[in-house]
XYZ file of N, CA and C in Angstrom:
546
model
N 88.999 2.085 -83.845
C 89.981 2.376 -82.833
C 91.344 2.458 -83.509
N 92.038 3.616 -83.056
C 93.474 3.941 -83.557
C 94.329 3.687 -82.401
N 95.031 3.127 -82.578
C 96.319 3.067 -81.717
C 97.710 3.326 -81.981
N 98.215 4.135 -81.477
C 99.951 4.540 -81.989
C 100.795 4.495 -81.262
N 102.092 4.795 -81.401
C 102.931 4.471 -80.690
C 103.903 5.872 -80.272
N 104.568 6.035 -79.681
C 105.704 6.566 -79.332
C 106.647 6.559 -80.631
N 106.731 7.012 -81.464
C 107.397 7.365 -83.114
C 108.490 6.978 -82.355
N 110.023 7.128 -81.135
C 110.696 6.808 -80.963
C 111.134 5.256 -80.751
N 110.138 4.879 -79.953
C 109.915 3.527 -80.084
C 109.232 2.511 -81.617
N 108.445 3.155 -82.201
C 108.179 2.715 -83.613
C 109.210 2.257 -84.069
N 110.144 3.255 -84.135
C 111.812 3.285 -85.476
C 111.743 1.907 -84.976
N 112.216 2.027 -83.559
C 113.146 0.806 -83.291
C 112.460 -0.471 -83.282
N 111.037 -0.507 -83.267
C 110.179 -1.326 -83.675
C 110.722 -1.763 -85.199
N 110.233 -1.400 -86.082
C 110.508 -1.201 -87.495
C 111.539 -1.701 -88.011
N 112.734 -1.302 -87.385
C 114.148 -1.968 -87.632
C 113.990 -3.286 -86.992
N 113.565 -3.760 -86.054
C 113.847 -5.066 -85.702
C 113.043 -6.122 -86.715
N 111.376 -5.410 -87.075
C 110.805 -5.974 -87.618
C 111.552 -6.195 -89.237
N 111.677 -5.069 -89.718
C 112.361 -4.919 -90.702
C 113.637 -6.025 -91.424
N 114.445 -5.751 -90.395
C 115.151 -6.710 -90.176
C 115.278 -8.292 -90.297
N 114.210 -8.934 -89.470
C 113.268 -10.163 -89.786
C 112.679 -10.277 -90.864
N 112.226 -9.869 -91.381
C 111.213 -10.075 -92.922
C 112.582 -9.945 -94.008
N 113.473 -8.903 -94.198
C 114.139 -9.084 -94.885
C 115.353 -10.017 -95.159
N 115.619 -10.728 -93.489
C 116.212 -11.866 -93.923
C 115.729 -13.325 -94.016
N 114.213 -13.132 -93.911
C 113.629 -13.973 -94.112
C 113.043 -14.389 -95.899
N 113.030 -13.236 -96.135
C 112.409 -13.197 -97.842
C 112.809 -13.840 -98.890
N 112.064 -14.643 -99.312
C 112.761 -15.688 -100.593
C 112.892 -14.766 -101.997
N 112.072 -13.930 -101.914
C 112.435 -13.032 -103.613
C 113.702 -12.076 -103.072
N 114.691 -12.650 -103.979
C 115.827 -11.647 -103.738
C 116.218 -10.564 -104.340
N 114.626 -10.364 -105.552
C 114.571 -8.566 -106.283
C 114.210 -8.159 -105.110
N 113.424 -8.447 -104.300
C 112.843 -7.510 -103.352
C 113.833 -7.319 -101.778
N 114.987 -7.941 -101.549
C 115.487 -7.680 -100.606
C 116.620 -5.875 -101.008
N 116.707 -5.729 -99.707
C 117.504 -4.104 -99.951
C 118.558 -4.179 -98.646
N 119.589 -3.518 -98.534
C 120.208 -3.812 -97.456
C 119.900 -3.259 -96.388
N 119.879 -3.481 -95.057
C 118.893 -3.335 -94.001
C 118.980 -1.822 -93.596
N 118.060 -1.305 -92.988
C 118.410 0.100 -92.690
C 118.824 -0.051 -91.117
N 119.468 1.175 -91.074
C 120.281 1.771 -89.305
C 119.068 2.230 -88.868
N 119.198 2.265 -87.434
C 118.282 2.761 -86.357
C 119.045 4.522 -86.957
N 119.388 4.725 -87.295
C 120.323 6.416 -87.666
C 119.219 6.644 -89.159
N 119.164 5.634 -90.021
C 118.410 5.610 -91.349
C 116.943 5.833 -91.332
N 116.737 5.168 -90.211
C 115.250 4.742 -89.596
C 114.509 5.880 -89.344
N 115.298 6.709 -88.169
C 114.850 8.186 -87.699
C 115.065 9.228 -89.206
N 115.963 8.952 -89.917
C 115.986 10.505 -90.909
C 115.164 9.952 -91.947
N 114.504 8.745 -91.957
C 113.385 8.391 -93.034
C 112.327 8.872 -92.633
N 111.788 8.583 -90.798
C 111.034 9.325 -90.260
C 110.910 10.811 -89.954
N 111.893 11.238 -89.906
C 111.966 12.688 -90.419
C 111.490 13.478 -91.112
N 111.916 12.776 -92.255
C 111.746 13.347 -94.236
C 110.303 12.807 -94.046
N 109.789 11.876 -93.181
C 108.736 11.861 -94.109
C 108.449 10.593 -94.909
N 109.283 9.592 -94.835
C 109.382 8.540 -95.648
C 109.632 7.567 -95.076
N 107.873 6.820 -95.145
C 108.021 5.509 -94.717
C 106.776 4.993 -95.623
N 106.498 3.573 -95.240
C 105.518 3.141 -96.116
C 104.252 3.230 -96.098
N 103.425 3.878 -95.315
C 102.197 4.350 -95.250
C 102.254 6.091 -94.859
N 103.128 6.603 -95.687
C 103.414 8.096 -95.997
C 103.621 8.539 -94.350
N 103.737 9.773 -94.602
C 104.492 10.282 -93.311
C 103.473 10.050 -91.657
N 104.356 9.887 -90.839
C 104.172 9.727 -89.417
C 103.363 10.147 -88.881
N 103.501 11.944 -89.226
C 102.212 12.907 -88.496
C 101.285 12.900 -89.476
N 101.612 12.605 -90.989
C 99.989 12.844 -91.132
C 99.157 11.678 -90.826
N 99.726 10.868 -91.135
C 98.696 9.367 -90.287
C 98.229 9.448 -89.136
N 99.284 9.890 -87.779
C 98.365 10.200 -86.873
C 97.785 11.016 -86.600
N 97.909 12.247 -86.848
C 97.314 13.625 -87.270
C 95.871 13.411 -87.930
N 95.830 12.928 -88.853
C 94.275 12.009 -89.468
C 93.396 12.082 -88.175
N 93.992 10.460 -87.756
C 93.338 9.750 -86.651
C 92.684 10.411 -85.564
N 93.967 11.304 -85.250
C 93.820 12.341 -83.908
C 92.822 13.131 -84.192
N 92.654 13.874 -85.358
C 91.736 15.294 -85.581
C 90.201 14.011 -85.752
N 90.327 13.201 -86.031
C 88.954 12.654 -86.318
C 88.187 11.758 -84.678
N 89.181 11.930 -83.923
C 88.736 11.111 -82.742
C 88.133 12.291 -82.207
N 88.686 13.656 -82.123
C 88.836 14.710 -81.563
C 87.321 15.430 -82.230
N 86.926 15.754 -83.598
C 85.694 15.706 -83.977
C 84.208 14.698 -83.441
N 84.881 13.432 -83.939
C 84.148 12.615 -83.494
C 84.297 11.081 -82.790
N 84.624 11.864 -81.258
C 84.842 11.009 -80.719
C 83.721 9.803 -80.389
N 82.445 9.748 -81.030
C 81.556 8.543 -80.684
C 82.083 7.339 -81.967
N 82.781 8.215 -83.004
C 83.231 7.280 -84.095
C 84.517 6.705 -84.220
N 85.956 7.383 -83.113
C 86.936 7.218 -83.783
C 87.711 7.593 -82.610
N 88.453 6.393 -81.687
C 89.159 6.220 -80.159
C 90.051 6.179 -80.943
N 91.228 7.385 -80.284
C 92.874 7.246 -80.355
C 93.496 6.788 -79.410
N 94.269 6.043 -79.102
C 94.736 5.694 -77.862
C 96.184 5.395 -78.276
N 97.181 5.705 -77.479
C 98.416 5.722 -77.344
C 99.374 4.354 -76.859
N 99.940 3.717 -77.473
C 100.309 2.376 -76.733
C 100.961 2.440 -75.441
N 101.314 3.533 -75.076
C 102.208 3.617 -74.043
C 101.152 4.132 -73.184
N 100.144 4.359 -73.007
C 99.069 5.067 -72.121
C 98.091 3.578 -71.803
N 97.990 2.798 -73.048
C 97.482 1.046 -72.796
C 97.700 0.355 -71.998
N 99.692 0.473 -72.241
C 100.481 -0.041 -71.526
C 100.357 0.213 -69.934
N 100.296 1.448 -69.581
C 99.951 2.438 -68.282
C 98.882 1.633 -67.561
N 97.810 1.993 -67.868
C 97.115 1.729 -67.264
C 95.712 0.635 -67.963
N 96.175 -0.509 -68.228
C 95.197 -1.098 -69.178
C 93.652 -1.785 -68.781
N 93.755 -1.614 -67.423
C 91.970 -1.558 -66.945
C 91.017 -0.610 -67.125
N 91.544 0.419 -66.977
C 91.210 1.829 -67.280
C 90.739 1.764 -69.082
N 91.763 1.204 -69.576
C 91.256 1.896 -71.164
C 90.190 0.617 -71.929
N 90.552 -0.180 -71.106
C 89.489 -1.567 -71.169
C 88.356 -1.292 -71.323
N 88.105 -0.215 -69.936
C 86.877 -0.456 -69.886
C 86.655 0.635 -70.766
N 87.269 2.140 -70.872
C 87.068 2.859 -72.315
C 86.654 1.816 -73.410
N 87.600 1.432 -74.072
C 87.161 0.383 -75.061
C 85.314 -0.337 -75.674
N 85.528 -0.883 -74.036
C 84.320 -1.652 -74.365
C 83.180 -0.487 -74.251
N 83.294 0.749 -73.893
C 81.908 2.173 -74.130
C 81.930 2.371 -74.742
N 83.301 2.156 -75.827
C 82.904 2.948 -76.693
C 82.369 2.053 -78.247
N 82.839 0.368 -77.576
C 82.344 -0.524 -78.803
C 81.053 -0.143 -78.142
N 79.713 0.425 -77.745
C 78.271 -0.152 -76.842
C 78.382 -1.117 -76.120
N 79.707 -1.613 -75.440
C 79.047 -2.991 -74.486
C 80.282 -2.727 -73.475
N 79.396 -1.570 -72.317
C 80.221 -1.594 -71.510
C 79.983 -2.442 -70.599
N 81.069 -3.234 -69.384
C 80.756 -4.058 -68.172
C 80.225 -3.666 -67.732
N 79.068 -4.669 -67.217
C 78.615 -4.416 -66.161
C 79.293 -4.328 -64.166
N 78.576 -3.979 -63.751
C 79.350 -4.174 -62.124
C 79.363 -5.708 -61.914
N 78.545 -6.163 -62.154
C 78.895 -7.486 -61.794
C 80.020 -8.197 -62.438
N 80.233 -8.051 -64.150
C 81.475 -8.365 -64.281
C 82.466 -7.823 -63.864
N 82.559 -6.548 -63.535
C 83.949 -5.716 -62.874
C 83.904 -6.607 -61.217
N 82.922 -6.816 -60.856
C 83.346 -7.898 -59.525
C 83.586 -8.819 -59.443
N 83.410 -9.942 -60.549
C 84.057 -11.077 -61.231
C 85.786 -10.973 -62.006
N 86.260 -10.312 -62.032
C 87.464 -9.769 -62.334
C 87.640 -9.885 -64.104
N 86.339 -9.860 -64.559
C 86.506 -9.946 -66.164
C 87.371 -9.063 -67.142
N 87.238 -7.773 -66.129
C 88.443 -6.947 -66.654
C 90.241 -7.214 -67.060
N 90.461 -7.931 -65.570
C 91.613 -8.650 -65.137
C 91.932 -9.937 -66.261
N 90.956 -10.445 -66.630
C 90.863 -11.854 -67.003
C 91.111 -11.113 -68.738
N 90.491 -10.604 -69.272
C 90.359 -10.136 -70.517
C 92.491 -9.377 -70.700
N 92.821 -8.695 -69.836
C 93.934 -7.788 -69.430
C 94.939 -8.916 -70.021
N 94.969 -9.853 -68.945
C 95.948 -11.308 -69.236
C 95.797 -11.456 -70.142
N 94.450 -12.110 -71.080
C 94.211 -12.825 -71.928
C 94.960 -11.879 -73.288
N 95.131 -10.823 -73.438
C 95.085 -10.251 -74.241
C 96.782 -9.446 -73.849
N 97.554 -9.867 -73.094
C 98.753 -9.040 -72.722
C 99.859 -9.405 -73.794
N 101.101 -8.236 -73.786
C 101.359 -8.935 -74.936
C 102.504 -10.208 -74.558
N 102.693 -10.441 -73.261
C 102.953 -12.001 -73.008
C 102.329 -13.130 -73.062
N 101.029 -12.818 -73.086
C 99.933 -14.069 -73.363
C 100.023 -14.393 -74.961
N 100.184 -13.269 -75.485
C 99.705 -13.024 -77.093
C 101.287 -13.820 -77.736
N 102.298 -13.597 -77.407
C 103.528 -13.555 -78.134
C 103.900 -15.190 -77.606
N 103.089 -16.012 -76.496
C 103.331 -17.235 -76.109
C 102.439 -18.348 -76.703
N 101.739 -17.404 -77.463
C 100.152 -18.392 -78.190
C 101.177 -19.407 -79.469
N 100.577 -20.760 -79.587
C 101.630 -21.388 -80.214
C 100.990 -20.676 -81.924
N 99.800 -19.935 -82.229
C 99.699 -19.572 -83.813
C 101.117 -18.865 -83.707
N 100.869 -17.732 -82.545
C 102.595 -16.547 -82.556
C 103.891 -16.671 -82.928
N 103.645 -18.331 -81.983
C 104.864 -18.293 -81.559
C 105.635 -19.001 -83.124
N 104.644 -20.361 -83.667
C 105.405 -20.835 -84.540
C 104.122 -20.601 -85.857
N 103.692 -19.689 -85.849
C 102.734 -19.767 -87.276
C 103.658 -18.990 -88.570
N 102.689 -18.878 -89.476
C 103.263 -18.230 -90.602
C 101.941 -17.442 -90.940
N 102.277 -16.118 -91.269
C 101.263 -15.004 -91.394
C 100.690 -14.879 -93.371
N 99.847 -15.087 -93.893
C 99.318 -15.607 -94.842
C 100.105 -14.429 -95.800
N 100.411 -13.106 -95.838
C 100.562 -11.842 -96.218
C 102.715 -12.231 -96.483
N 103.097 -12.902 -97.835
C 104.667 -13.334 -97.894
C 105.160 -14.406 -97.069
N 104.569 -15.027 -96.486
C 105.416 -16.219 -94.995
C 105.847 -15.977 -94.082
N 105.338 -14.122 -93.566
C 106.350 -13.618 -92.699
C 105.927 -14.904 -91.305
N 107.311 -15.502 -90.959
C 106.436 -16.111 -89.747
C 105.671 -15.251 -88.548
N 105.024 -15.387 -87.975
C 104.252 -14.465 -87.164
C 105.135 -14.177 -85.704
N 106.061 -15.006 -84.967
C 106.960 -14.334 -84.006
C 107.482 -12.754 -84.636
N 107.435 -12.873 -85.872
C 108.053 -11.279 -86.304
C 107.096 -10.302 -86.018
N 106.312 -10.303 -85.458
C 105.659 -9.420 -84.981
C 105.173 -9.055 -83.659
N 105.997 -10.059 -82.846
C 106.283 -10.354 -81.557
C 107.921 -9.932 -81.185
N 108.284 -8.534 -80.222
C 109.534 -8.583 -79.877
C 109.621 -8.261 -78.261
N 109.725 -7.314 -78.083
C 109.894 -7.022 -76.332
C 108.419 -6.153 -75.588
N 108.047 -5.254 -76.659
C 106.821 -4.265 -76.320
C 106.903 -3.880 -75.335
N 108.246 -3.276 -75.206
C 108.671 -2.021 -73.989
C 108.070 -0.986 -74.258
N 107.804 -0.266 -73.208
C 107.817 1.384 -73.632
C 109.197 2.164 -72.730
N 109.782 2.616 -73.958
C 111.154 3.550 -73.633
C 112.135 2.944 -74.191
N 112.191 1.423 -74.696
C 113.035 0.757 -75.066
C 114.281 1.416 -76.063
N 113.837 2.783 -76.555
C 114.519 3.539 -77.682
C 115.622 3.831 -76.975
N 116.127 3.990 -75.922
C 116.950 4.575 -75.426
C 117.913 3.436 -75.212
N 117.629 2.208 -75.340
C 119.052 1.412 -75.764
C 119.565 1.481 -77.051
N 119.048 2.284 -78.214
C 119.076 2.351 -79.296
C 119.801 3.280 -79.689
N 119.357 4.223 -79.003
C 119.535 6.143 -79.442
C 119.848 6.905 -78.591
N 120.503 7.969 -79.288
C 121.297 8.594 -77.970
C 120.494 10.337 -78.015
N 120.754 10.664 -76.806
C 119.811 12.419 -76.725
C 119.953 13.059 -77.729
N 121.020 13.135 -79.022
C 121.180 14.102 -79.991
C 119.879 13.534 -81.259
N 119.711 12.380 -81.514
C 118.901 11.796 -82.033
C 116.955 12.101 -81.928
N 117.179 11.367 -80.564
C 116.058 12.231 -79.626
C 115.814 13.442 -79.794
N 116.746 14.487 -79.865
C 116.140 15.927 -79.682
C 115.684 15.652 -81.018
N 116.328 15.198 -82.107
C 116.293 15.817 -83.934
C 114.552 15.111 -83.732
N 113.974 14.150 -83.667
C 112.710 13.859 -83.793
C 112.348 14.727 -83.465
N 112.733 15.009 -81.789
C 111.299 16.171 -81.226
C 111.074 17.141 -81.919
N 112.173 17.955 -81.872
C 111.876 18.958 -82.905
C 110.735 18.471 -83.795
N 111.134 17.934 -84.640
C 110.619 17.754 -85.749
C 108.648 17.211 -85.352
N 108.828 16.564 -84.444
C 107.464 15.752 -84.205
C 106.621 17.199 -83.670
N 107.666 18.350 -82.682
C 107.097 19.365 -82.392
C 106.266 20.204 -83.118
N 107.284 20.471 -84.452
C 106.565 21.635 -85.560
C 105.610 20.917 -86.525
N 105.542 19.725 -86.315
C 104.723 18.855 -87.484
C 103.256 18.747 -86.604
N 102.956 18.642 -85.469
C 101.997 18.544 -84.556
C 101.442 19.968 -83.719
N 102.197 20.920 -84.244
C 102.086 22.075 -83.443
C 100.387 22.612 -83.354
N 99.791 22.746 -82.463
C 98.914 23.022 -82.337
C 97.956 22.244 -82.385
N 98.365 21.088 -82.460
C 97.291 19.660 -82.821
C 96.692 19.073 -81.298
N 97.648 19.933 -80.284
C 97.376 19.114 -78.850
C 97.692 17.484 -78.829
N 98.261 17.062 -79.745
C 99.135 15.597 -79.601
C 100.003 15.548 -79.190
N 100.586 15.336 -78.178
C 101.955 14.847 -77.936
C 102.281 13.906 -77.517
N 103.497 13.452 -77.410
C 104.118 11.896 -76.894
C 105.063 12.536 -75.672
N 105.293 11.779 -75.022
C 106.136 11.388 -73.582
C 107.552 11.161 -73.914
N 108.207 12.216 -73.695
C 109.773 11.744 -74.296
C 109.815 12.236 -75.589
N 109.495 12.712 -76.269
C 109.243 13.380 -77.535
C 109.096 14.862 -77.273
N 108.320 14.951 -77.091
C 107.844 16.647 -76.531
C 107.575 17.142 -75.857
């Protein structure tokens, strides 16, 4: 299962996360001075981030769910977010273990939804006060608001358009698109 995000919302993901780890980091060869939500988008732009560019990662994902969808669910965080009973129960068809009716009348759906929201998740005390084995990042750093649209306290429409564009001609014909993007 692939899951992605709204590239507008990512940046600003990224920078916050970003942000946290680097003033958290005890090796001070490895600190750099923080990047702008302005730096963020023209890195995403060019093309340059740390698991190589934007569209081809999801572009991958997408063309391979799209071949073979019994092997390889794309799902959109902001479409999760939407409607997350719905993709639940996607989910579990497509691991082989879909609910039964009787659990959908037991509210296991509901119960799993909570259990797994990202207010349940970001209040768990590993979250809230652990340390993630991968540098010390403590693990709240990977816990922030998990809005969808949140970019727009960030960024302003001239910004916005320069992605779309760009997310436009990089995806063209791929039948991917994002909400607010394109």
């Amino acid at each position: 299962m692939y899951t992605c995000r709204n590239p507008l919302d990512q940046i600003v993901s990224m920078f916050h996360f970003s942000h946290k780890f680097i003033r958290r980091s005890e090796n001070v060869e490895e600190e750099r001075p923080l990047l702008s939500i302005d730096e963020g988008l023209e890195n995403l732009c060019r093309g340059v981030q740390g698991y190589g560019p934007f569209w081809d990662n999801v572009l991958g994902y997408w063309k391979a769910s799209q071949g073979r969808p019994d092997k390889v669910m794309f799902l959109k965080y902001e479409e999760l977010k939407e409607d997350i009973l719905s993709n639940l129960k996607r989910l579990a068809e497509f691991l082989g273990f879909p609910f039964t009716e009787e659990e959908e009348k037991q509210g296991v759906i509901e119960e799993i939804a909570m259990l797994c929201s990202f207010k349940n998740l970001k209040s768990l005390k590993v979250n809230a006060t652990g340390v993630h084995h991968y540098r010390g990042i403590p693990t709240n750093s990977f816990f922030r608001k998990g809005e969808v649209g949140d970019w727009v306290n960030y960024m302003n429409p001239k910004m916005a358009e320069r992605l779309r564009i760009v997310i436009e001609e990089k995806l063209a014909g791929s039948g991917l698109s994002f909400k607010n993007v394109s």
